[in-house]
mmCIF file of C-alpha atoms in Angstrom:
data_model
loop_
_atom_site.group_PDB
_atom_site.id
_atom_site.type_symbol
_atom_site.label_atom_id
_atom_site.label_comp_id
_atom_site.label_asym_id
_atom_site.label_seq_id
_atom_site.Cartn_x
_atom_site.Cartn_y
_atom_site.Cartn_z
ATOM 1 C CA MET A 1 80.083 76.558 68.484
ATOM 2 C CA GLU A 2 83.865 76.744 68.909
ATOM 3 C CA GLN A 3 85.142 76.590 72.468
ATOM 4 C CA TYR A 4 87.687 79.237 73.339
ATOM 5 C CA GLU A 5 91.124 77.681 73.484
ATOM 6 C CA PRO A 6 94.227 79.860 73.764
ATOM 7 C CA ASP A 7 96.251 79.344 70.598
ATOM 8 C CA ARG A 8 99.933 78.603 70.851
ATOM 9 C CA LEU A 9 101.615 80.776 68.256
ATOM 10 C CA SER A 10 104.332 79.159 66.209
ATOM 11 C CA PRO A 11 107.615 81.053 65.651
ATOM 12 C CA ALA A 12 106.504 81.732 62.071
ATOM 13 C CA GLN A 13 103.228 83.234 63.261
ATOM 14 C CA VAL A 14 105.052 85.439 65.745
ATOM 15 C CA ALA A 15 107.386 86.567 62.956
ATOM 16 C CA ALA A 16 104.434 87.344 60.703
ATOM 17 C CA MET A 17 102.828 89.312 63.497
ATOM 18 C CA ARG A 18 105.951 91.373 64.111
ATOM 19 C CA ARG A 19 106.401 92.105 60.405
ATOM 20 C CA SER A 20 102.869 93.403 60.164
ATOM 21 C CA TYR A 21 103.109 95.431 63.336
ATOM 22 C CA THR A 22 106.413 97.116 62.430
ATOM 23 C CA ASN A 23 106.131 97.713 58.689
ATOM 24 C CA GLY A 24 103.062 95.965 57.352
ATOM 25 C CA ARG A 25 99.461 97.095 57.377
ATOM 26 C CA ALA A 26 99.540 97.661 61.127
ATOM 27 C CA ALA A 27 102.288 100.253 60.803
ATOM 28 C CA LEU A 28 100.293 102.551 58.555
ATOM 29 C CA THR A 29 98.084 105.377 59.718
ATOM 30 C CA ARG A 30 94.540 105.586 58.427
ATOM 31 C CA ARG A 31 95.391 108.494 56.162
ATOM 32 C CA SER A 32 98.203 106.369 54.727
ATOM 33 C CA LEU A 33 95.254 104.093 54.180
ATOM 34 C CA LEU A 34 96.132 100.612 55.284
ATOM 35 C CA ARG A 35 96.554 98.973 58.566
ATOM 36 C CA ALA A 36 96.526 95.526 59.618
ATOM 37 C CA SER A 37 95.179 92.171 60.164
ATOM 38 C CA ALA A 38 98.606 90.668 60.708
ATOM 39 C CA GLY A 39 97.408 88.044 58.260
ATOM 40 C CA GLY A 40 95.612 86.103 60.952
ATOM 41 C CA ALA A 41 98.598 85.944 63.245
ATOM 42 C CA LEU A 42 98.422 88.241 66.240
ATOM 43 C CA ALA A 43 100.016 91.606 66.799
ATOM 44 C CA VAL A 44 102.379 92.488 69.614
ATOM 45 C CA GLY A 45 99.753 93.795 72.016
ATOM 46 C CA GLY A 46 97.735 90.601 71.804
ATOM 47 C CA LEU A 47 100.454 88.021 72.319
ATOM 48 C CA GLY A 48 99.605 87.419 75.942
ATOM 49 C CA THR A 49 95.946 86.965 75.161
ATOM 50 C CA LEU A 50 96.339 84.036 72.815
ATOM 51 C CA SER A 51 99.588 82.536 74.044
ATOM 52 C CA ALA A 52 99.789 79.278 75.912
ATOM 53 C CA CYS A 53 99.839 81.202 79.197
ATOM 54 C CA GLY A 54 96.732 83.206 78.331
ATOM 55 C CA ILE A 55 93.272 82.904 79.798
ATOM 56 C CA PRO A 56 92.309 79.226 80.098
ATOM 57 C CA ALA A 57 89.599 77.546 78.111
ATOM 58 C CA ALA A 58 86.711 78.456 80.381
ATOM 59 C CA GLY A 59 85.161 81.029 78.104
ATOM 60 C CA LYS A 60 82.687 79.101 76.038
ATOM 61 C CA THR A 61 79.504 81.075 75.440
ATOM 62 C CA GLU A 62 76.369 80.494 73.481
ATOM 63 C CA GLY A 63 76.134 82.463 70.267
ATOM 64 C CA GLY A 64 74.415 85.797 70.060
ATOM 65 C CA VAL A 65 73.976 86.499 73.754
ATOM 66 C CA SER A 66 72.044 89.703 74.320
ATOM 67 C CA SER A 67 71.240 91.678 77.394
ATOM 68 C CA GLU A 68 68.039 93.623 77.769
ATOM 69 C CA ASP A 69 68.015 95.982 74.802
ATOM 70 C CA ARG A 70 67.625 99.479 76.198
ATOM 71 C CA SER A 71 67.537 101.225 72.844
ATOM 72 C CA LYS A 72 64.049 102.658 73.338
ATOM 73 C CA GLU A 73 64.788 104.060 76.772
ATOM 74 C CA GLU A 74 68.408 105.086 76.164
ATOM 75 C CA LYS A 75 69.017 106.976 72.946
ATOM 76 C CA LYS A 76 72.723 106.293 72.692
ATOM 77 C CA ILE A 77 75.399 104.097 71.097
ATOM 78 C CA ALA A 78 79.009 103.336 72.047
ATOM 79 C CA PHE A 79 81.017 102.911 68.823
ATOM 80 C CA SER A 80 84.663 101.723 68.794
ATOM 81 C CA ASN A 81 86.620 102.191 65.572
ATOM 82 C CA TRP A 82 90.114 102.526 64.164
ATOM 83 C CA THR A 83 91.962 105.839 64.244
ATOM 84 C CA GLU A 84 91.389 108.218 61.319
ATOM 85 C CA TYR A 85 88.599 106.039 59.949
ATOM 86 C CA MET A 86 85.744 108.551 60.137
ATOM 87 C CA ASP A 87 85.028 111.809 58.365
ATOM 88 C CA VAL A 88 85.974 114.976 60.283
ATOM 89 C CA ASP A 89 85.375 118.673 59.691
ATOM 90 C CA GLU A 90 88.080 121.284 59.214
ATOM 91 C CA SER A 91 88.500 121.681 62.951
ATOM 92 C CA GLY A 92 89.417 118.014 63.192
ATOM 93 C CA ARG A 93 87.117 117.582 66.196
ATOM 94 C CA ARG A 94 83.637 116.983 64.771
ATOM 95 C CA HIS A 95 82.303 114.093 62.703
ATOM 96 C CA PRO A 96 79.669 115.451 60.295
ATOM 97 C CA THR A 97 78.019 112.139 59.404
ATOM 98 C CA LEU A 98 77.678 111.116 63.034
ATOM 99 C CA GLU A 99 76.231 114.495 63.944
ATOM 100 C CA ALA A 100 73.728 114.203 61.099
ATOM 101 C CA PHE A 101 72.685 110.779 62.386
ATOM 102 C CA THR A 102 72.122 112.160 65.884
ATOM 103 C CA LYS A 103 70.150 115.118 64.565
ATOM 104 C CA ARG A 104 67.877 112.806 62.595
ATOM 105 C CA THR A 105 67.345 110.080 65.184
ATOM 106 C CA GLY A 106 68.037 111.685 68.537
ATOM 107 C CA ILE A 107 70.551 108.901 69.234
ATOM 108 C CA LYS A 108 73.814 110.200 70.680
ATOM 109 C CA VAL A 109 76.945 108.390 69.508
ATOM 110 C CA THR A 110 79.929 108.070 71.803
ATOM 111 C CA TYR A 111 82.611 107.569 69.171
ATOM 112 C CA THR A 112 85.968 106.240 70.366
ATOM 113 C CA GLU A 113 89.094 105.692 68.274
ATOM 114 C CA ASP A 114 90.475 102.950 70.496
ATOM 115 C CA ILE A 115 91.396 100.308 67.908
ATOM 116 C CA ASN A 116 95.016 100.501 66.771
ATOM 117 C CA ASP A 117 95.483 96.836 65.978
ATOM 118 C CA ASN A 118 93.079 93.900 65.779
ATOM 119 C CA SER A 119 94.808 91.738 68.339
ATOM 120 C CA GLU A 120 95.576 94.518 70.776
ATOM 121 C CA PHE A 121 91.870 95.384 70.789
ATOM 122 C CA PHE A 122 90.951 91.706 71.091
ATOM 123 C CA GLY A 123 93.031 91.660 74.244
ATOM 124 C CA LYS A 124 90.892 94.477 75.650
ATOM 125 C CA ILE A 125 87.528 92.845 75.073
ATOM 126 C CA GLN A 126 88.309 89.131 75.287
ATOM 127 C CA PRO A 127 88.079 88.778 79.096
ATOM 128 C CA GLN A 128 84.564 90.256 79.195
ATOM 129 C CA LEU A 129 83.319 88.320 76.179
ATOM 130 C CA ALA A 130 84.760 85.042 77.433
ATOM 131 C CA ALA A 131 83.081 85.623 80.798
ATOM 132 C CA GLY A 132 79.729 86.479 79.225
ATOM 133 C CA GLN A 133 79.953 90.111 80.320
ATOM 134 C CA GLU A 134 79.273 93.337 78.426
ATOM 135 C CA THR A 135 82.176 95.208 76.835
ATOM 136 C CA GLY A 136 80.637 98.663 77.130
ATOM 137 C CA ARG A 137 80.493 98.860 73.342
ATOM 138 C CA ASP A 138 77.565 98.526 70.934
ATOM 139 C CA ILE A 139 79.544 98.504 67.653
ATOM 140 C CA ILE A 140 83.096 97.334 67.053
ATOM 141 C CA VAL A 141 85.018 97.303 63.744
ATOM 142 C CA LEU A 142 87.310 94.330 63.098
ATOM 143 C CA THR A 143 89.188 92.950 60.105
ATOM 144 C CA ASP A 144 87.629 89.889 58.500
ATOM 145 C CA TRP A 145 89.877 87.220 60.051
ATOM 146 C CA LEU A 146 89.145 88.410 63.601
ATOM 147 C CA ALA A 147 85.481 89.059 62.838
ATOM 148 C CA ALA A 148 85.307 85.431 61.721
ATOM 149 C CA ARG A 149 86.885 84.292 64.964
ATOM 150 C CA LEU A 150 84.392 86.168 67.149
ATOM 151 C CA ILE A 151 81.494 84.780 65.137
ATOM 152 C CA ARG A 152 82.814 81.219 65.582
ATOM 153 C CA LEU A 153 83.213 81.794 69.310
ATOM 154 C CA GLY A 154 79.630 83.019 69.612
ATOM 155 C CA TRP A 155 80.742 86.396 70.948
ATOM 156 C CA VAL A 156 78.731 88.642 68.631
ATOM 157 C CA GLN A 157 74.995 88.995 68.106
ATOM 158 C CA LYS A 158 73.026 88.055 65.046
ATOM 159 C CA LEU A 159 71.706 91.161 63.333
ATOM 160 C CA ASP A 160 68.009 91.817 62.762
ATOM 161 C CA PRO A 161 67.401 92.208 58.989
ATOM 162 C CA ALA A 162 64.272 94.249 59.709
ATOM 163 C CA ASN A 163 66.502 97.024 61.058
ATOM 164 C CA LEU A 164 68.884 96.943 58.079
ATOM 165 C CA PRO A 165 66.878 97.681 54.909
ATOM 166 C CA HIS A 166 69.480 99.979 53.342
ATOM 167 C CA ALA A 167 72.357 97.679 54.256
ATOM 168 C CA PHE A 168 70.617 94.685 52.727
ATOM 169 C CA ALA A 169 69.698 96.589 49.569
ATOM 170 C CA HIS A 170 72.941 98.466 48.998
ATOM 171 C CA LEU A 171 75.704 96.077 50.085
ATOM 172 C CA SER A 172 78.074 95.667 47.151
ATOM 173 C CA PRO A 173 77.959 92.176 45.606
ATOM 174 C CA GLN A 174 81.675 91.638 46.151
ATOM 175 C CA PHE A 175 81.179 91.749 49.936
ATOM 176 C CA ARG A 176 77.918 89.798 50.284
ATOM 177 C CA THR A 177 79.028 86.213 50.844
ATOM 178 C CA PRO A 178 82.271 85.791 52.817
ATOM 179 C CA ASP A 179 82.823 82.180 53.848
ATOM 180 C CA TRP A 180 83.040 83.208 57.504
ATOM 181 C CA ASP A 181 79.633 84.987 57.529
ATOM 182 C CA PRO A 182 77.478 83.813 54.608
ATOM 183 C CA GLY A 183 74.702 86.264 53.882
ATOM 184 C CA ARG A 184 76.115 88.727 56.415
ATOM 185 C CA ALA A 185 74.054 87.481 59.341
ATOM 186 C CA TYR A 186 76.458 88.919 61.945
ATOM 187 C CA SER A 187 78.453 91.645 60.209
ATOM 188 C CA TYR A 188 78.437 94.407 57.628
ATOM 189 C CA PRO A 189 81.569 95.865 56.023
ATOM 190 C CA TRP A 190 82.734 99.266 57.117
ATOM 191 C CA GLN A 191 85.284 99.529 54.294
ATOM 192 C CA GLY A 192 87.168 97.244 51.897
ATOM 193 C CA ILE A 193 90.934 96.736 51.392
ATOM 194 C CA SER A 194 92.226 95.658 47.973
ATOM 195 C CA THR A 195 95.587 94.340 46.736
ATOM 196 C CA VAL A 196 96.621 95.432 43.225
ATOM 197 C CA ILE A 197 99.750 95.822 41.088
ATOM 198 C CA ALA A 198 101.348 99.257 41.302
ATOM 199 C CA TYR A 199 103.993 100.453 38.877
ATOM 200 C CA ASN A 200 106.214 103.422 38.128
ATOM 201 C CA LYS A 201 105.837 104.363 34.460
ATOM 202 C CA LYS A 202 109.210 106.069 34.309
ATOM 203 C CA ALA A 203 110.993 103.091 35.841
ATOM 204 C CA LEU A 204 109.220 100.633 33.529
ATOM 205 C CA ASP A 205 110.489 102.587 30.509
ATOM 206 C CA GLY A 206 108.035 100.978 28.106
ATOM 207 C CA VAL A 207 107.931 97.513 29.668
ATOM 208 C CA GLU A 208 104.356 96.271 29.899
ATOM 209 C CA VAL A 209 103.063 94.905 33.196
ATOM 210 C CA LYS A 210 99.588 93.407 33.319
ATOM 211 C CA THR A 211 99.916 90.272 35.434
ATOM 212 C CA VAL A 212 101.776 88.787 38.379
ATOM 213 C CA SER A 213 103.538 86.568 35.852
ATOM 214 C CA ASP A 214 104.965 89.701 34.254
ATOM 215 C CA LEU A 215 106.542 90.591 37.594
ATOM 216 C CA LEU A 216 108.105 87.146 37.910
ATOM 217 C CA ASP A 217 109.030 86.290 34.349
ATOM 218 C CA ASN A 218 110.115 89.427 32.475
ATOM 219 C CA PRO A 219 113.925 89.572 32.552
ATOM 220 C CA LYS A 220 113.842 93.338 31.999
ATOM 221 C CA LEU A 221 112.369 93.679 35.503
ATOM 222 C CA LYS A 222 114.956 91.528 37.251
ATOM 223 C CA GLY A 223 115.743 92.919 40.676
ATOM 224 C CA ARG A 224 113.102 95.634 40.354
ATOM 225 C CA VAL A 225 109.875 94.004 41.591
ATOM 226 C CA GLY A 226 108.431 93.599 45.066
ATOM 227 C CA PHE A 227 105.920 91.390 46.847
ATOM 228 C CA LEU A 228 104.200 91.891 50.188
ATOM 229 C CA THR A 229 105.112 90.426 53.554
ATOM 230 C CA GLU A 230 101.410 89.846 54.239
ATOM 231 C CA MET A 231 100.940 86.165 53.393
ATOM 232 C CA ARG A 232 97.294 86.314 52.337
ATOM 233 C CA ASP A 233 97.896 89.184 49.928
ATOM 234 C CA THR A 234 100.964 87.770 48.194
ATOM 235 C CA ILE A 235 99.839 84.136 48.074
ATOM 236 C CA GLY A 236 96.302 85.147 47.142
ATOM 237 C CA MET A 237 97.540 87.108 44.142
ATOM 238 C CA MET A 238 99.842 84.234 43.193
ATOM 239 C CA LEU A 239 97.001 81.707 43.318
ATOM 240 C CA LEU A 240 94.845 83.877 41.085
ATOM 241 C CA ASP A 241 97.692 84.201 38.594
ATOM 242 C CA MET A 242 97.959 80.393 38.596
ATOM 243 C CA ASP A 243 94.231 80.109 37.851
ATOM 244 C CA LYS A 244 93.486 78.850 41.355
ATOM 245 C CA ASP A 245 90.661 80.139 43.535
ATOM 246 C CA PRO A 246 91.942 81.663 46.831
ATOM 247 C CA ALA A 247 88.618 80.684 48.376
ATOM 248 C CA ARG A 248 89.077 76.966 47.609
ATOM 249 C CA PHE A 249 92.772 76.174 47.192
ATOM 250 C CA SER A 250 94.523 73.037 48.468
ATOM 251 C CA ASP A 251 97.817 72.469 50.277
ATOM 252 C CA ASP A 252 99.348 71.487 46.944
ATOM 253 C CA ASP A 253 98.161 74.737 45.387
ATOM 254 C CA TYR A 254 99.722 76.692 48.225
ATOM 255 C CA ASP A 255 103.006 74.831 47.865
ATOM 256 C CA ALA A 256 103.048 75.485 44.119
ATOM 257 C CA ALA A 257 102.619 79.221 44.753
ATOM 258 C CA ILE A 258 105.472 79.152 47.276
ATOM 259 C CA ALA A 259 107.698 77.277 44.818
ATOM 260 C CA ARG A 260 107.029 79.787 42.071
ATOM 261 C CA LEU A 261 107.899 82.677 44.346
ATOM 262 C CA GLN A 262 110.996 80.854 45.584
ATOM 263 C CA LYS A 263 112.215 80.641 42.007
ATOM 264 C CA GLY A 264 111.835 84.411 41.751
ATOM 265 C CA VAL A 265 113.837 84.864 44.947
ATOM 266 C CA ASP A 266 116.602 82.483 43.881
ATOM 267 C CA SER A 267 116.972 84.093 40.446
ATOM 268 C CA GLY A 268 117.071 87.623 41.842
ATOM 269 C CA GLN A 269 113.901 88.602 39.991
ATOM 270 C CA ILE A 270 112.267 89.643 43.278
ATOM 271 C CA ARG A 271 114.133 92.525 44.885
ATOM 272 C CA ARG A 272 112.504 92.030 48.265
ATOM 273 C CA PHE A 273 109.327 91.449 50.248
ATOM 274 C CA THR A 274 108.008 94.586 51.893
ATOM 275 C CA GLY A 275 105.426 96.008 54.198
ATOM 276 C CA ASN A 276 104.203 99.537 53.626
ATOM 277 C CA ASP A 277 107.756 100.664 52.893
ATOM 278 C CA TYR A 278 107.180 99.741 49.239
ATOM 279 C CA THR A 279 105.672 103.211 48.892
ATOM 280 C CA ALA A 280 109.160 104.752 48.922
ATOM 281 C CA ASP A 281 110.522 102.108 46.517
ATOM 282 C CA ILE A 282 107.805 102.590 43.918
ATOM 283 C CA THR A 283 107.903 106.380 44.188
ATOM 284 C CA LYS A 284 111.677 106.534 43.680
ATOM 285 C CA GLY A 285 111.648 103.891 40.949
ATOM 286 C CA ASP A 286 113.693 101.319 42.889
ATOM 287 C CA PHE A 287 110.692 99.109 42.222
ATOM 288 C CA ALA A 288 109.458 99.235 38.659
ATOM 289 C CA ALA A 289 106.348 97.355 39.826
ATOM 290 C CA CYS A 290 105.086 95.623 42.960
ATOM 291 C CA LEU A 291 102.055 94.329 44.791
ATOM 292 C CA ALA A 292 100.433 97.203 46.654
ATOM 293 C CA TRP A 293 97.391 98.155 48.710
ATOM 294 C CA ALA A 294 94.794 100.204 46.879
ATOM 295 C CA GLY A 295 94.475 102.874 49.558
ATOM 296 C CA ASP A 296 98.181 103.625 49.271
ATOM 297 C CA VAL A 297 97.949 103.814 45.498
ATOM 298 C CA VAL A 298 95.228 106.476 45.725
ATOM 299 C CA GLN A 299 97.651 108.660 47.700
ATOM 300 C CA LEU A 300 100.722 107.770 45.652
ATOM 301 C CA LYS A 301 99.004 108.647 42.384
ATOM 302 C CA ALA A 302 97.958 112.002 43.807
ATOM 303 C CA ASP A 303 101.553 112.784 44.776
ATOM 304 C CA ASN A 304 103.432 111.301 41.803
ATOM 305 C CA PRO A 305 102.028 111.166 38.258
ATOM 306 C CA ASP A 306 104.444 108.351 37.345
ATOM 307 C CA VAL A 307 102.728 105.948 39.753
ATOM 308 C CA ASP A 308 99.729 104.011 38.500
ATOM 309 C CA PHE A 309 98.133 100.604 38.946
ATOM 310 C CA VAL A 310 96.716 97.647 37.050
ATOM 311 C CA ILE A 311 94.139 95.017 37.950
ATOM 312 C CA PRO A 312 95.139 91.624 36.501
ATOM 313 C CA ASP A 313 92.517 89.868 34.414
ATOM 314 C CA SER A 314 92.951 86.926 36.786
ATOM 315 C CA GLY A 315 91.567 89.020 39.645
ATOM 316 C CA TYR A 316 92.723 90.656 42.863
ATOM 317 C CA ILE A 317 92.429 90.051 46.614
ATOM 318 C CA THR A 318 89.989 92.063 48.734
ATOM 319 C CA SER A 319 89.504 91.908 52.499
ATOM 320 C CA SER A 320 87.272 94.047 54.707
ATOM 321 C CA ASP A 321 86.872 95.764 58.054
ATOM 322 C CA ASN A 322 83.488 94.927 59.536
ATOM 323 C CA MET A 323 80.930 96.316 61.972
ATOM 324 C CA LEU A 324 79.714 93.852 64.609
ATOM 325 C CA VAL A 325 77.509 94.058 67.704
ATOM 326 C CA PRO A 326 79.217 92.241 70.614
ATOM 327 C CA ASN A 327 77.368 90.051 73.073
ATOM 328 C CA LYS A 328 75.603 91.871 75.911
ATOM 329 C CA ALA A 329 75.552 95.158 73.987
ATOM 330 C CA ARG A 330 72.867 97.296 75.625
ATOM 331 C CA HIS A 331 71.748 99.196 72.525
ATOM 332 C CA LYS A 332 71.576 96.636 69.728
ATOM 333 C CA ALA A 333 68.643 98.190 67.859
ATOM 334 C CA ASN A 334 70.281 101.611 67.971
ATOM 335 C CA ALA A 335 73.518 100.059 66.701
ATOM 336 C CA GLU A 336 71.648 98.459 63.809
ATOM 337 C CA ARG A 337 70.154 101.842 62.913
ATOM 338 C CA LEU A 338 73.656 103.320 62.721
ATOM 339 C CA ILE A 339 74.960 100.417 60.631
ATOM 340 C CA ASP A 340 72.035 100.876 58.278
ATOM 341 C CA TYR A 341 72.592 104.652 58.137
ATOM 342 C CA TYR A 342 76.058 104.177 56.662
ATOM 343 C CA TYR A 343 74.528 102.172 53.839
ATOM 344 C CA GLU A 344 72.455 105.114 52.695
ATOM 345 C CA PRO A 345 74.218 106.598 49.650
ATOM 346 C CA ALA A 346 74.637 110.136 51.013
ATOM 347 C CA PRO A 347 76.380 109.299 54.319
ATOM 348 C CA ALA A 348 78.374 106.565 52.583
ATOM 349 C CA ALA A 349 79.582 109.095 50.020
ATOM 350 C CA GLU A 350 80.667 111.573 52.695
ATOM 351 C CA LEU A 351 82.648 108.847 54.406
ATOM 352 C CA ALA A 352 84.243 107.613 51.169
ATOM 353 C CA ALA A 353 85.242 111.145 50.162
ATOM 354 C CA TYR A 354 87.194 111.509 53.359
ATOM 355 C CA ILE A 355 88.908 108.156 53.873
ATOM 356 C CA ASN A 356 89.330 106.868 50.285
ATOM 357 C CA PHE A 357 89.053 103.140 51.013
ATOM 358 C CA VAL A 358 86.965 100.746 48.915
ATOM 359 C CA CYS A 359 83.363 101.770 49.562
ATOM 360 C CA PRO A 360 81.157 98.689 50.205
ATOM 361 C CA VAL A 361 77.958 100.563 49.363
ATOM 362 C CA ASP A 362 76.495 99.936 45.932
ATOM 363 C CA GLY A 363 74.986 102.924 44.106
ATOM 364 C CA VAL A 364 77.035 105.577 45.914
ATOM 365 C CA LYS A 365 78.869 106.965 42.892
ATOM 366 C CA GLY A 366 76.356 109.687 42.061
ATOM 367 C CA GLU A 367 76.370 111.047 45.598
ATOM 368 C CA LEU A 368 80.167 110.924 45.772
ATOM 369 C CA ALA A 369 80.451 112.814 42.482
ATOM 370 C CA LYS A 370 78.644 115.742 44.113
ATOM 371 C CA ILE A 371 81.454 115.912 46.676
ATOM 372 C CA ASP A 372 84.540 114.753 44.767
ATOM 373 C CA GLU A 373 84.224 113.782 41.118
ATOM 374 C CA ASP A 374 87.741 112.350 40.964
ATOM 375 C CA ALA A 375 87.007 110.027 43.878
ATOM 376 C CA ALA A 376 83.732 108.960 42.297
ATOM 377 C CA ASN A 377 85.568 107.968 39.125
ATOM 378 C CA ASN A 378 88.399 106.201 40.939
ATOM 379 C CA PRO A 379 87.885 102.408 40.675
ATOM 380 C CA LEU A 380 90.049 101.911 43.760
ATOM 381 C CA ILE A 381 87.325 103.671 45.766
ATOM 382 C CA ILE A 382 84.209 102.860 43.733
ATOM 383 C CA PRO A 383 84.890 99.668 41.772
ATOM 384 C CA ASP A 384 82.773 99.346 38.647
ATOM 385 C CA LYS A 385 80.944 96.088 37.954
ATOM 386 C CA ALA A 386 83.804 94.688 35.904
ATOM 387 C CA MET A 387 86.267 95.330 38.720
ATOM 388 C CA GLN A 388 83.871 93.983 41.347
ATOM 389 C CA ALA A 389 83.612 90.786 39.335
ATOM 390 C CA LEU A 390 87.401 90.334 39.612
ATOM 391 C CA SER A 391 87.449 90.681 43.404
ATOM 392 C CA ARG A 392 88.343 87.531 45.330
ATOM 393 C CA ALA A 393 88.691 86.718 49.028
ATOM 394 C CA PHE A 394 91.288 84.505 50.704
ATOM 395 C CA ARG A 395 89.516 81.650 52.452
ATOM 396 C CA SER A 396 89.406 81.127 56.195
ATOM 397 C CA LEU A 397 92.212 78.978 57.577
ATOM 398 C CA SER A 398 92.239 76.387 60.329
ATOM 399 C CA ALA A 399 94.773 76.799 63.124
ATOM 400 C CA LYS A 400 96.807 73.942 61.624
ATOM 401 C CA GLU A 401 96.811 75.537 58.176
ATOM 402 C CA GLU A 402 97.704 78.921 59.619
ATOM 403 C CA THR A 403 100.786 77.549 61.324
ATOM 404 C CA ALA A 404 101.960 75.486 58.349
ATOM 405 C CA TYR A 405 101.379 78.237 55.793
ATOM 406 C CA GLU A 406 103.063 80.957 57.825
ATOM 407 C CA GLU A 407 106.104 78.754 58.408
ATOM 408 C CA LYS A 408 106.515 78.171 54.679
ATOM 409 C CA PHE A 409 105.960 81.830 53.891
ATOM 410 C CA ALA A 410 108.459 82.930 56.545
ATOM 411 C CA LYS A 411 111.103 80.631 55.046
ATOM 412 C CA LEU A 412 110.415 82.113 51.623
ATOM 413 C CA THR A 413 110.685 85.719 52.738
ATOM 414 C CA GLY A 414 113.644 85.134 55.085
ATOM 415 C CA ALA A 415 111.688 86.400 58.064
#
């Protein structure tokens, strides 16, 4: 089990964090449909927590520490989630799927939208977890890189498969085996986040774009393409285009991807690297094509018929936000019932219809079609089997790799 050691952030990691917090995934609201991991570096609110002057390395705990589970006596759950990441009714005050769960089970859910950024939230719960104390929460939702960290630290509980029959049966294949939680022993995805190629048909004016190579090599697109300031998304898509696996690449592979992008910068092929502000560029046609986040594309397509997307045959990068039960949670069995509930097709469909992220629940399309047929047929929300097969994840990085890779990426992007 990893001992908790405060990480000293390199200047490149701090720069990556600030990019994400100001105009990357972290800057977007949930209805804009992407927010942020900061690519593994930490956001502004969490700097103190993991800086060299943070809490000292006294927080080692054994994995999966539970307190007495009071689920039978106390029919309640404390659930912390991101803002605008749950279905609401027209009043904007009630959550229909949560109310249906309570009506069925008698378990009252205290639902709190107190996660605005992974690292800021980590700063809230880290002191208790490091000290072996309860956080007051039974379910938390974290992006994959931070979920992986808490699992390594032994700060979340192993889930009981007996309480998760729907989750086990209906988890989409593309989310089943992340390298940081093989077999999903500690986590289940809440929603998925995909990186694709977006384009403006009017701005392309007949130019065909199907691959990342098209963005970099077609002279007709010079100065009119964009890449993302999130390292994992841009480099992951580059590696796939180079026929390299983002889950198994080497330092040399990473350097080759950087060199190829640098050539695009030096030649003027790449207009710029962006956070979520690419949405304005692609809508106006300043970008003819760019890397984009699928949730944004759903909204952009609805607002502008010229905007569309393509999935390269080489594949695309998908990450996830994940439900976990922290150590000392008092209502673990109740929490597992709620996790499992959201893997039933009907509740999963209601959630997908509202938030429009990648639904991690297999077999939900029929239920979603009853609510919103367009959403059910949108592969950015319900990927078909062919699209699922093209999904790839960026592998976990060591602290040394994180620092080295972010420094190289920062030099490339001019951050």
